[in-house]
């Protein structure tokens, strides 16, 4: 089965305005997602926000089912939150840390995660250790295995980093952490929606993802997967309405399942849009989406490698749909501006978002192009023509 490109482009009105190669930042939404969000907002205006939510109760419950199906989880293992950062932080802050413990992460850890890790170590007395990359530029599994012991409180890994196309071997990491009995938190912000992700295969205990990127959902949406095997041992540092039950004037009980990680106030319209975006992706099949996206990225890398003055910056054995490069003699912002003038969206990743990774490689910035399954070959050609 292959992607129905005509359907995908017909359902994406944004393609009439731009060649969008910034899906790693935020994708163009299918019309059905926008229509769903707008319809609920209008319904809120007609009958009231609480009343519109009650009217949509079954559809909201269906979002948990859809997200669970997307990643091979159970609905009670899903919490709907405002972003991947919110999902990652509520999961991480629920893990108790104490002096003498160690947290292991990789060089490709994302900026907001890295800052949170450093801050938590300052407060708790735990220490942060970096697992080196192997010769292919992905997390070194042998190095990780040697570091895993009873002092390790957590392994935190970014599946696909913001500044390159490498796919870290998360399933192999999961096998090691399971064997060692160490919790495994996976940032899947850039992988869910472009790769076929299954939490049982990955072996992660916690997984954070966003709606706005390759899932093509609304901004301000995300979700956390918290496995049944770990949830009961985790209590978020702040509990509120919905996350706990007030059982008496002086007592409360944390609710079972992943709902304990949610906040009560949220955008119902955007959550419904997220559910529709997930269903839309599932209608194509994530294996088919992955094949299409990685194929387009591979073709783009090959063409860029033959373009004078362009240097590819991706690494890893397995690569996803994020393509990074530099152009001799030009700042990344200037490259972005020039290709934007030709009607092509790309983005820039700087060392400030990837201190450990870019610092080790001597990079200060890269241009990032990220196609999606609705991207056409002509749109890739438009980028290449602008670069040449």
mmCIF file of C-alpha atoms in Angstrom:
data_model
loop_
_atom_site.group_PDB
_atom_site.id
_atom_site.type_symbol
_atom_site.label_atom_id
_atom_site.label_comp_id
_atom_site.label_asym_id
_atom_site.label_seq_id
_atom_site.Cartn_x
_atom_site.Cartn_y
_atom_site.Cartn_z
ATOM 1 C CA UNK A 1 0.000 0.000 0.000
ATOM 2 C CA UNK A 2 1.295 3.462 -0.888
ATOM 3 C CA UNK A 3 0.247 6.951 0.136
ATOM 4 C CA UNK A 4 -2.595 8.492 -1.878
ATOM 5 C CA UNK A 5 -0.729 11.700 -2.645
ATOM 6 C CA UNK A 6 -3.633 13.243 -4.544
ATOM 7 C CA UNK A 7 -5.915 12.806 -1.530
ATOM 8 C CA UNK A 8 -3.304 14.137 0.883
ATOM 9 C CA UNK A 9 -2.729 17.266 -1.177
ATOM 10 C CA UNK A 10 -6.407 17.773 -1.881
ATOM 11 C CA UNK A 11 -7.052 17.743 1.871
ATOM 12 C CA UNK A 12 -4.240 20.248 2.567
ATOM 13 C CA UNK A 13 -5.201 23.753 1.423
ATOM 14 C CA UNK A 14 -1.860 25.202 2.533
ATOM 15 C CA UNK A 15 -0.077 23.675 -0.445
ATOM 16 C CA UNK A 16 -1.699 26.322 -2.651
ATOM 17 C CA UNK A 17 0.338 28.956 -0.841
ATOM 18 C CA UNK A 18 3.736 27.482 -0.037
ATOM 19 C CA UNK A 19 6.028 24.475 -0.342
ATOM 20 C CA UNK A 20 6.064 23.626 3.341
ATOM 21 C CA UNK A 21 9.277 21.842 4.378
ATOM 22 C CA UNK A 22 9.035 22.795 8.041
ATOM 23 C CA UNK A 23 6.929 19.938 9.362
ATOM 24 C CA UNK A 24 9.430 19.397 12.175
ATOM 25 C CA UNK A 25 8.360 22.833 13.399
ATOM 26 C CA UNK A 26 4.661 22.608 12.646
ATOM 27 C CA UNK A 27 2.844 20.873 9.815
ATOM 28 C CA UNK A 28 0.134 22.115 7.487
ATOM 29 C CA UNK A 29 -3.175 20.834 8.836
ATOM 30 C CA UNK A 30 -5.676 18.839 6.829
ATOM 31 C CA UNK A 31 -8.976 20.677 6.373
ATOM 32 C CA UNK A 32 -10.822 18.212 8.596
ATOM 33 C CA UNK A 33 -8.682 19.227 11.592
ATOM 34 C CA UNK A 34 -9.320 22.939 11.118
ATOM 35 C CA UNK A 35 -13.016 22.326 10.494
ATOM 36 C CA UNK A 36 -13.304 20.283 13.692
ATOM 37 C CA UNK A 37 -11.672 22.953 15.848
ATOM 38 C CA UNK A 38 -13.684 25.795 14.348
ATOM 39 C CA UNK A 39 -16.957 23.874 14.599
ATOM 40 C CA UNK A 40 -16.486 23.264 18.312
ATOM 41 C CA UNK A 41 -15.534 26.887 18.972
ATOM 42 C CA UNK A 42 -18.693 27.968 17.202
ATOM 43 C CA UNK A 43 -20.719 25.510 19.252
ATOM 44 C CA UNK A 44 -19.226 26.956 22.438
ATOM 45 C CA UNK A 45 -20.318 30.403 21.283
ATOM 46 C CA UNK A 46 -23.837 29.099 20.615
ATOM 47 C CA UNK A 47 -24.605 27.116 23.775
ATOM 48 C CA UNK A 48 -21.726 27.743 26.212
ATOM 49 C CA UNK A 49 -18.301 26.127 26.728
ATOM 50 C CA UNK A 50 -19.317 23.657 29.463
ATOM 51 C CA UNK A 51 -22.439 22.690 27.578
ATOM 52 C CA UNK A 52 -20.516 22.141 24.342
ATOM 53 C CA UNK A 53 -18.044 19.953 26.225
ATOM 54 C CA UNK A 54 -20.839 17.845 27.699
ATOM 55 C CA UNK A 55 -22.365 17.500 24.260
ATOM 56 C CA UNK A 56 -19.011 16.216 22.934
ATOM 57 C CA UNK A 57 -18.243 13.888 25.854
ATOM 58 C CA UNK A 58 -18.157 10.721 23.754
ATOM 59 C CA UNK A 59 -15.964 12.351 21.109
ATOM 60 C CA UNK A 60 -13.506 13.605 23.738
ATOM 61 C CA UNK A 61 -13.296 10.090 25.195
ATOM 62 C CA UNK A 62 -12.605 8.842 21.687
ATOM 63 C CA UNK A 63 -9.451 10.969 21.496
ATOM 64 C CA UNK A 64 -7.844 8.782 24.171
ATOM 65 C CA UNK A 65 -8.772 5.692 22.159
ATOM 66 C CA UNK A 66 -7.283 7.148 18.983
ATOM 67 C CA UNK A 67 -3.996 8.219 20.594
ATOM 68 C CA UNK A 68 -3.685 4.837 22.303
ATOM 69 C CA UNK A 69 -4.214 3.054 18.985
ATOM 70 C CA UNK A 70 -1.618 5.308 17.335
ATOM 71 C CA UNK A 71 1.199 4.165 19.643
ATOM 72 C CA UNK A 72 0.015 0.700 20.693
ATOM 73 C CA UNK A 73 -1.064 1.694 24.204
ATOM 74 C CA UNK A 74 -4.250 1.472 26.284
ATOM 75 C CA UNK A 75 -6.573 4.496 26.672
ATOM 76 C CA UNK A 76 -5.999 4.686 30.447
ATOM 77 C CA UNK A 77 -2.261 5.109 29.730
ATOM 78 C CA UNK A 78 -2.841 8.397 27.866
ATOM 79 C CA UNK A 79 -2.945 11.919 29.306
ATOM 80 C CA UNK A 80 -3.877 14.858 27.076
ATOM 81 C CA UNK A 81 -1.777 17.937 27.796
ATOM 82 C CA UNK A 82 -0.830 21.228 26.164
ATOM 83 C CA UNK A 83 2.463 20.250 24.503
ATOM 84 C CA UNK A 84 5.247 17.704 24.382
ATOM 85 C CA UNK A 85 7.182 19.901 26.809
ATOM 86 C CA UNK A 86 4.272 19.819 29.258
ATOM 87 C CA UNK A 87 4.025 16.040 28.856
ATOM 88 C CA UNK A 88 7.758 15.520 29.356
ATOM 89 C CA UNK A 89 7.943 17.840 32.354
ATOM 90 C CA UNK A 90 4.966 16.399 34.228
ATOM 91 C CA UNK A 91 6.387 12.910 33.731
ATOM 92 C CA UNK A 92 9.927 13.840 34.724
ATOM 93 C CA UNK A 93 8.879 15.891 37.746
ATOM 94 C CA UNK A 94 6.902 12.889 39.035
ATOM 95 C CA UNK A 95 10.060 10.777 39.357
ATOM 96 C CA UNK A 96 11.555 11.095 42.854
ATOM 97 C CA UNK A 97 15.227 12.059 42.889
ATOM 98 C CA UNK A 98 17.708 12.168 45.739
ATOM 99 C CA UNK A 99 21.344 13.017 46.275
ATOM 100 C CA UNK A 100 23.737 10.440 44.875
ATOM 101 C CA UNK A 101 21.422 9.238 42.146
ATOM 102 C CA UNK A 102 22.276 9.629 38.468
ATOM 103 C CA UNK A 103 20.281 10.556 35.380
ATOM 104 C CA UNK A 104 21.545 9.352 32.013
ATOM 105 C CA UNK A 105 20.831 11.205 28.790
ATOM 106 C CA UNK A 106 22.316 11.492 25.306
ATOM 107 C CA UNK A 107 24.053 14.278 23.430
ATOM 108 C CA UNK A 108 20.931 14.875 21.345
ATOM 109 C CA UNK A 109 18.700 15.794 24.292
ATOM 110 C CA UNK A 110 16.410 18.738 23.535
ATOM 111 C CA UNK A 111 16.965 22.161 25.109
ATOM 112 C CA UNK A 112 13.895 22.267 27.368
ATOM 113 C CA UNK A 113 14.538 18.724 28.590
ATOM 114 C CA UNK A 114 18.207 19.435 29.261
ATOM 115 C CA UNK A 115 17.405 22.565 31.253
ATOM 116 C CA UNK A 116 14.851 20.670 33.339
ATOM 117 C CA UNK A 117 17.367 17.889 33.985
ATOM 118 C CA UNK A 118 20.025 20.373 35.103
ATOM 119 C CA UNK A 119 17.588 22.231 37.322
ATOM 120 C CA UNK A 120 16.383 19.015 38.968
ATOM 121 C CA UNK A 121 19.966 17.974 39.683
ATOM 122 C CA UNK A 122 20.665 21.329 41.326
ATOM 123 C CA UNK A 123 17.647 20.895 43.585
ATOM 124 C CA UNK A 124 18.020 17.220 44.454
ATOM 125 C CA UNK A 125 21.750 16.593 44.485
ATOM 126 C CA UNK A 126 21.444 14.027 41.719
ATOM 127 C CA UNK A 127 23.935 14.171 38.864
ATOM 128 C CA UNK A 128 23.459 14.250 35.100
ATOM 129 C CA UNK A 129 25.668 12.023 32.952
ATOM 130 C CA UNK A 130 25.961 12.086 29.174
ATOM 131 C CA UNK A 131 25.961 8.839 27.211
ATOM 132 C CA UNK A 132 28.340 9.310 24.307
ATOM 133 C CA UNK A 133 27.445 8.710 20.678
ATOM 134 C CA UNK A 134 28.872 5.765 18.782
ATOM 135 C CA UNK A 135 30.813 6.029 15.543
ATOM 136 C CA UNK A 136 27.542 6.496 13.619
ATOM 137 C CA UNK A 137 26.405 9.485 15.663
ATOM 138 C CA UNK A 138 23.651 7.756 17.612
ATOM 139 C CA UNK A 139 23.523 6.887 21.312
ATOM 140 C CA UNK A 140 26.207 4.310 22.165
ATOM 141 C CA UNK A 141 24.398 1.241 23.507
ATOM 142 C CA UNK A 142 27.526 -0.370 24.944
ATOM 143 C CA UNK A 143 28.365 2.825 26.798
ATOM 144 C CA UNK A 144 24.820 2.983 28.147
ATOM 145 C CA UNK A 145 24.818 -0.635 29.290
ATOM 146 C CA UNK A 146 28.037 -0.114 31.231
ATOM 147 C CA UNK A 147 26.528 2.890 33.027
ATOM 148 C CA UNK A 148 23.271 1.239 34.123
ATOM 149 C CA UNK A 149 23.324 0.320 37.809
ATOM 150 C CA UNK A 150 21.255 0.731 40.966
ATOM 151 C CA UNK A 151 22.200 4.418 41.306
ATOM 152 C CA UNK A 152 20.518 5.351 38.013
ATOM 153 C CA UNK A 153 17.126 6.965 38.630
ATOM 154 C CA UNK A 154 16.194 7.556 34.980
ATOM 155 C CA UNK A 155 17.275 7.273 31.367
ATOM 156 C CA UNK A 156 15.951 10.203 29.302
ATOM 157 C CA UNK A 157 16.361 10.030 25.526
ATOM 158 C CA UNK A 158 15.190 12.050 22.538
ATOM 159 C CA UNK A 159 14.044 9.679 19.792
ATOM 160 C CA UNK A 160 14.615 12.035 16.838
ATOM 161 C CA UNK A 161 16.531 15.223 17.740
ATOM 162 C CA UNK A 162 15.549 18.702 16.635
ATOM 163 C CA UNK A 163 18.823 19.295 14.828
ATOM 164 C CA UNK A 164 19.267 16.226 12.654
ATOM 165 C CA UNK A 165 17.709 13.217 11.016
ATOM 166 C CA UNK A 166 19.193 10.493 13.221
ATOM 167 C CA UNK A 167 16.747 8.038 14.781
ATOM 168 C CA UNK A 168 18.217 6.975 18.098
ATOM 169 C CA UNK A 169 17.910 3.213 18.781
ATOM 170 C CA UNK A 170 15.135 3.632 21.339
ATOM 171 C CA UNK A 171 13.985 -0.001 21.247
ATOM 172 C CA UNK A 172 17.483 -1.212 22.087
ATOM 173 C CA UNK A 173 17.680 1.369 24.876
ATOM 174 C CA UNK A 174 14.313 0.143 26.158
ATOM 175 C CA UNK A 175 15.551 -3.435 26.272
ATOM 176 C CA UNK A 176 18.550 -2.362 28.359
ATOM 177 C CA UNK A 177 16.521 -0.248 30.789
ATOM 178 C CA UNK A 178 13.926 -2.984 31.276
ATOM 179 C CA UNK A 179 16.638 -5.498 32.085
ATOM 180 C CA UNK A 180 18.181 -3.061 34.572
ATOM 181 C CA UNK A 181 14.847 -2.020 36.106
ATOM 182 C CA UNK A 182 15.468 1.668 35.314
ATOM 183 C CA UNK A 183 12.629 3.999 34.197
ATOM 184 C CA UNK A 184 12.895 5.144 30.572
ATOM 185 C CA UNK A 185 11.455 8.509 29.463
ATOM 186 C CA UNK A 186 11.344 9.005 25.685
ATOM 187 C CA UNK A 187 10.853 12.356 23.976
ATOM 188 C CA UNK A 188 9.008 11.364 20.795
ATOM 189 C CA UNK A 189 8.103 14.907 19.818
ATOM 190 C CA UNK A 190 9.709 14.593 16.375
ATOM 191 C CA UNK A 191 8.994 10.915 15.746
ATOM 192 C CA UNK A 192 5.273 10.409 16.464
ATOM 193 C CA UNK A 193 3.407 11.105 13.239
ATOM 194 C CA UNK A 194 6.290 10.433 10.858
ATOM 195 C CA UNK A 195 7.485 7.063 12.179
ATOM 196 C CA UNK A 196 5.565 3.926 13.081
ATOM 197 C CA UNK A 197 5.874 4.139 16.885
ATOM 198 C CA UNK A 198 4.845 1.302 19.213
ATOM 199 C CA UNK A 199 5.482 1.682 22.931
ATOM 200 C CA UNK A 200 5.765 -2.059 23.588
ATOM 201 C CA UNK A 201 8.443 -2.358 20.924
ATOM 202 C CA UNK A 202 10.259 0.709 22.241
ATOM 203 C CA UNK A 203 10.129 -0.503 25.828
ATOM 204 C CA UNK A 204 9.672 3.003 27.242
ATOM 205 C CA UNK A 205 7.812 3.642 30.484
ATOM 206 C CA UNK A 206 6.934 7.218 29.583
ATOM 207 C CA UNK A 207 6.616 8.924 26.197
ATOM 208 C CA UNK A 208 5.936 12.581 25.382
ATOM 209 C CA UNK A 209 4.631 13.825 22.031
ATOM 210 C CA UNK A 210 3.097 16.902 20.427
ATOM 211 C CA UNK A 211 0.170 17.447 18.104
ATOM 212 C CA UNK A 212 1.477 20.291 15.969
ATOM 213 C CA UNK A 213 4.384 18.613 14.191
ATOM 214 C CA UNK A 214 4.159 15.446 12.100
ATOM 215 C CA UNK A 215 0.732 14.544 13.516
ATOM 216 C CA UNK A 216 -0.625 17.674 11.785
ATOM 217 C CA UNK A 217 -2.786 18.619 14.746
ATOM 218 C CA UNK A 218 -3.443 21.988 16.410
ATOM 219 C CA UNK A 219 -0.829 23.936 18.327
ATOM 220 C CA UNK A 220 -1.287 23.734 22.067
ATOM 221 C CA UNK A 221 -1.895 19.988 22.051
ATOM 222 C CA UNK A 222 0.209 17.045 23.147
ATOM 223 C CA UNK A 223 0.007 13.816 25.051
ATOM 224 C CA UNK A 224 1.838 11.691 27.567
ATOM 225 C CA UNK A 225 1.964 7.910 27.554
ATOM 226 C CA UNK A 226 2.483 6.498 31.037
ATOM 227 C CA UNK A 227 2.597 2.711 31.207
ATOM 228 C CA UNK A 228 0.417 0.837 33.663
ATOM 229 C CA UNK A 229 3.571 -0.644 35.108
ATOM 230 C CA UNK A 230 4.916 2.697 36.340
ATOM 231 C CA UNK A 231 1.956 5.038 36.795
ATOM 232 C CA UNK A 232 0.952 3.958 40.308
ATOM 233 C CA UNK A 233 4.449 4.773 41.583
ATOM 234 C CA UNK A 234 4.399 8.315 40.189
ATOM 235 C CA UNK A 235 2.613 11.327 41.663
ATOM 236 C CA UNK A 236 2.896 14.701 39.917
ATOM 237 C CA UNK A 237 4.217 17.499 42.151
ATOM 238 C CA UNK A 238 1.038 19.509 41.563
ATOM 239 C CA UNK A 239 -2.373 17.854 41.641
ATOM 240 C CA UNK A 240 -5.624 19.534 40.812
ATOM 241 C CA UNK A 241 -9.217 18.952 39.846
ATOM 242 C CA UNK A 242 -9.396 15.762 37.804
ATOM 243 C CA UNK A 243 -5.974 14.487 38.860
ATOM 244 C CA UNK A 244 -7.117 13.755 42.403
ATOM 245 C CA UNK A 245 -10.350 13.369 44.353
ATOM 246 C CA UNK A 246 -10.971 15.467 47.488
ATOM 247 C CA UNK A 247 -12.262 12.758 49.802
ATOM 248 C CA UNK A 248 -12.636 14.780 53.034
ATOM 249 C CA UNK A 249 -11.658 18.228 54.343
ATOM 250 C CA UNK A 250 -8.146 16.918 55.061
ATOM 251 C CA UNK A 251 -7.621 14.049 52.593
ATOM 252 C CA UNK A 252 -7.419 13.369 48.883
ATOM 253 C CA UNK A 253 -6.818 10.400 46.604
ATOM 254 C CA UNK A 254 -4.857 10.433 43.368
ATOM 255 C CA UNK A 255 -6.948 9.102 40.486
ATOM 256 C CA UNK A 256 -5.837 5.854 38.841
ATOM 257 C CA UNK A 257 -4.193 5.805 35.443
ATOM 258 C CA UNK A 258 -2.624 8.559 33.389
ATOM 259 C CA UNK A 259 -5.358 11.112 34.115
ATOM 260 C CA UNK A 260 -3.342 12.073 37.204
ATOM 261 C CA UNK A 261 -0.937 13.866 34.847
ATOM 262 C CA UNK A 262 -3.615 16.127 33.340
ATOM 263 C CA UNK A 263 -4.817 19.588 34.277
ATOM 264 C CA UNK A 264 -8.544 20.148 34.315
ATOM 265 C CA UNK A 265 -8.671 23.316 32.209
ATOM 266 C CA UNK A 266 -7.876 22.700 28.542
ATOM 267 C CA UNK A 267 -9.054 23.473 25.034
ATOM 268 C CA UNK A 268 -11.730 20.950 24.115
ATOM 269 C CA UNK A 269 -11.747 22.259 20.548
ATOM 270 C CA UNK A 270 -8.033 21.636 20.132
ATOM 271 C CA UNK A 271 -8.208 18.202 21.762
ATOM 272 C CA UNK A 272 -10.968 17.215 19.354
ATOM 273 C CA UNK A 273 -8.751 18.494 16.550
ATOM 274 C CA UNK A 274 -5.890 16.354 17.851
ATOM 275 C CA UNK A 275 -8.122 13.284 17.824
ATOM 276 C CA UNK A 276 -9.170 13.955 14.248
ATOM 277 C CA UNK A 277 -5.532 14.500 13.232
ATOM 278 C CA UNK A 278 -4.594 11.140 14.753
ATOM 279 C CA UNK A 279 -7.486 9.411 12.995
ATOM 280 C CA UNK A 280 -6.466 11.062 9.737
ATOM 281 C CA UNK A 281 -2.904 9.754 10.092
ATOM 282 C CA UNK A 282 -4.205 6.285 10.942
ATOM 283 C CA UNK A 283 -6.336 6.318 7.799
ATOM 284 C CA UNK A 284 -3.105 6.301 5.757
ATOM 285 C CA UNK A 285 -1.209 3.934 8.041
ATOM 286 C CA UNK A 286 1.888 4.934 9.973
ATOM 287 C CA UNK A 287 4.049 2.344 8.225
ATOM 288 C CA UNK A 288 3.051 3.886 4.893
ATOM 289 C CA UNK A 289 3.661 7.404 6.191
ATOM 290 C CA UNK A 290 7.101 6.416 7.460
ATOM 291 C CA UNK A 291 8.023 4.862 4.131
ATOM 292 C CA UNK A 292 6.939 7.979 2.230
ATOM 293 C CA UNK A 293 8.598 10.506 4.573
ATOM 294 C CA UNK A 294 11.919 8.672 4.893
ATOM 295 C CA UNK A 295 11.959 8.125 1.134
ATOM 296 C CA UNK A 296 11.491 11.830 0.417
ATOM 297 C CA UNK A 297 14.184 12.725 2.941
ATOM 298 C CA UNK A 298 16.613 10.207 1.437
ATOM 299 C CA UNK A 299 16.008 11.628 -2.030
ATOM 300 C CA UNK A 300 16.553 15.170 -0.717
ATOM 301 C CA UNK A 301 19.823 14.172 0.989
ATOM 302 C CA UNK A 302 21.074 12.591 -2.208
ATOM 303 C CA UNK A 303 20.280 15.691 -4.270
ATOM 304 C CA UNK A 304 21.766 18.030 -1.664
ATOM 305 C CA UNK A 305 24.969 15.979 -1.558
ATOM 306 C CA UNK A 306 25.394 16.739 -5.262
ATOM 307 C CA UNK A 307 24.716 20.468 -4.883
ATOM 308 C CA UNK A 308 27.850 22.610 -4.938
ATOM 309 C CA UNK A 309 28.500 24.444 -1.690
ATOM 310 C CA UNK A 310 26.004 22.440 0.379
ATOM 311 C CA UNK A 311 27.192 20.210 3.228
ATOM 312 C CA UNK A 312 24.861 17.648 4.780
ATOM 313 C CA UNK A 313 24.904 17.522 8.590
ATOM 314 C CA UNK A 314 22.755 14.447 9.325
ATOM 315 C CA UNK A 315 24.165 11.417 11.097
ATOM 316 C CA UNK A 316 23.044 7.981 12.271
ATOM 317 C CA UNK A 317 22.399 4.543 10.794
ATOM 318 C CA UNK A 318 18.642 5.045 10.614
ATOM 319 C CA UNK A 319 17.424 8.454 9.502
ATOM 320 C CA UNK A 320 14.035 10.099 9.593
ATOM 321 C CA UNK A 321 12.372 12.946 7.722
ATOM 322 C CA UNK A 322 14.552 15.785 9.070
ATOM 323 C CA UNK A 323 17.328 16.887 6.723
ATOM 324 C CA UNK A 324 19.964 19.331 7.976
ATOM 325 C CA UNK A 325 22.634 21.128 6.002
ATOM 326 C CA UNK A 326 24.766 24.237 5.724
ATOM 327 C CA UNK A 327 25.644 26.379 2.701
ATOM 328 C CA UNK A 328 29.172 27.662 2.246
ATOM 329 C CA UNK A 329 29.502 31.387 2.880
ATOM 330 C CA UNK A 330 25.915 31.922 4.000
ATOM 331 C CA UNK A 331 24.351 32.155 7.431
ATOM 332 C CA UNK A 332 21.437 29.811 8.007
ATOM 333 C CA UNK A 333 19.007 32.736 8.375
ATOM 334 C CA UNK A 334 20.071 34.063 4.986
ATOM 335 C CA UNK A 335 19.508 30.663 3.384
ATOM 336 C CA UNK A 336 16.071 30.479 4.952
ATOM 337 C CA UNK A 337 15.200 33.952 3.694
ATOM 338 C CA UNK A 338 16.365 33.213 0.159
ATOM 339 C CA UNK A 339 14.397 30.002 -0.188
ATOM 340 C CA UNK A 340 11.368 31.674 1.432
ATOM 341 C CA UNK A 341 11.483 34.204 -1.410
ATOM 342 C CA UNK A 342 11.064 31.227 -3.730
ATOM 343 C CA UNK A 343 7.971 30.091 -1.799
ATOM 344 C CA UNK A 344 9.621 27.375 0.309
ATOM 345 C CA UNK A 345 9.471 27.069 4.098
ATOM 346 C CA UNK A 346 12.503 25.703 5.946
ATOM 347 C CA UNK A 347 13.729 26.406 9.471
ATOM 348 C CA UNK A 348 16.963 26.979 11.386
ATOM 349 C CA UNK A 349 18.303 25.074 14.397
ATOM 350 C CA UNK A 350 21.000 26.766 16.482
ATOM 351 C CA UNK A 351 23.551 25.552 18.983
ATOM 352 C CA UNK A 352 21.448 27.136 21.749
ATOM 353 C CA UNK A 353 18.897 24.351 21.195
ATOM 354 C CA UNK A 354 21.472 21.575 20.888
ATOM 355 C CA UNK A 355 24.445 22.484 23.083
ATOM 356 C CA UNK A 356 25.709 18.946 23.670
ATOM 357 C CA UNK A 357 25.270 17.751 20.090
ATOM 358 C CA UNK A 358 26.297 20.806 18.077
ATOM 359 C CA UNK A 359 29.052 21.714 20.515
ATOM 360 C CA UNK A 360 30.700 18.323 20.040
ATOM 361 C CA UNK A 361 30.426 18.636 16.257
ATOM 362 C CA UNK A 362 31.619 22.229 16.023
ATOM 363 C CA UNK A 363 28.322 23.471 14.603
ATOM 364 C CA UNK A 364 26.680 26.768 15.438
ATOM 365 C CA UNK A 365 23.586 26.447 13.243
ATOM 366 C CA UNK A 366 22.038 24.366 10.470
ATOM 367 C CA UNK A 367 19.241 24.752 7.967
ATOM 368 C CA UNK A 368 16.502 22.179 8.545
ATOM 369 C CA UNK A 369 14.184 20.865 5.823
ATOM 370 C CA UNK A 370 11.482 18.415 6.880
ATOM 371 C CA UNK A 371 9.113 17.048 4.222
ATOM 372 C CA UNK A 372 5.942 15.119 4.992
ATOM 373 C CA UNK A 373 3.899 12.556 3.121
ATOM 374 C CA UNK A 374 1.892 15.305 1.371
ATOM 375 C CA UNK A 375 5.123 16.840 0.000
ATOM 376 C CA UNK A 376 5.555 16.496 -3.758
ATOM 377 C CA UNK A 377 8.757 15.916 -5.707
ATOM 378 C CA UNK A 378 8.182 19.274 -7.373
ATOM 379 C CA UNK A 379 8.338 20.975 -3.981
ATOM 380 C CA UNK A 380 11.690 19.356 -3.249
ATOM 381 C CA UNK A 381 12.869 20.502 -6.687
ATOM 382 C CA UNK A 382 11.780 24.050 -5.802
ATOM 383 C CA UNK A 383 14.038 24.015 -2.733
ATOM 384 C CA UNK A 384 16.963 22.620 -4.707
ATOM 385 C CA UNK A 385 16.516 25.201 -7.462
ATOM 386 C CA UNK A 386 16.507 28.009 -4.903
ATOM 387 C CA UNK A 387 19.692 26.675 -3.301
ATOM 388 C CA UNK A 388 21.465 26.325 -6.610
#
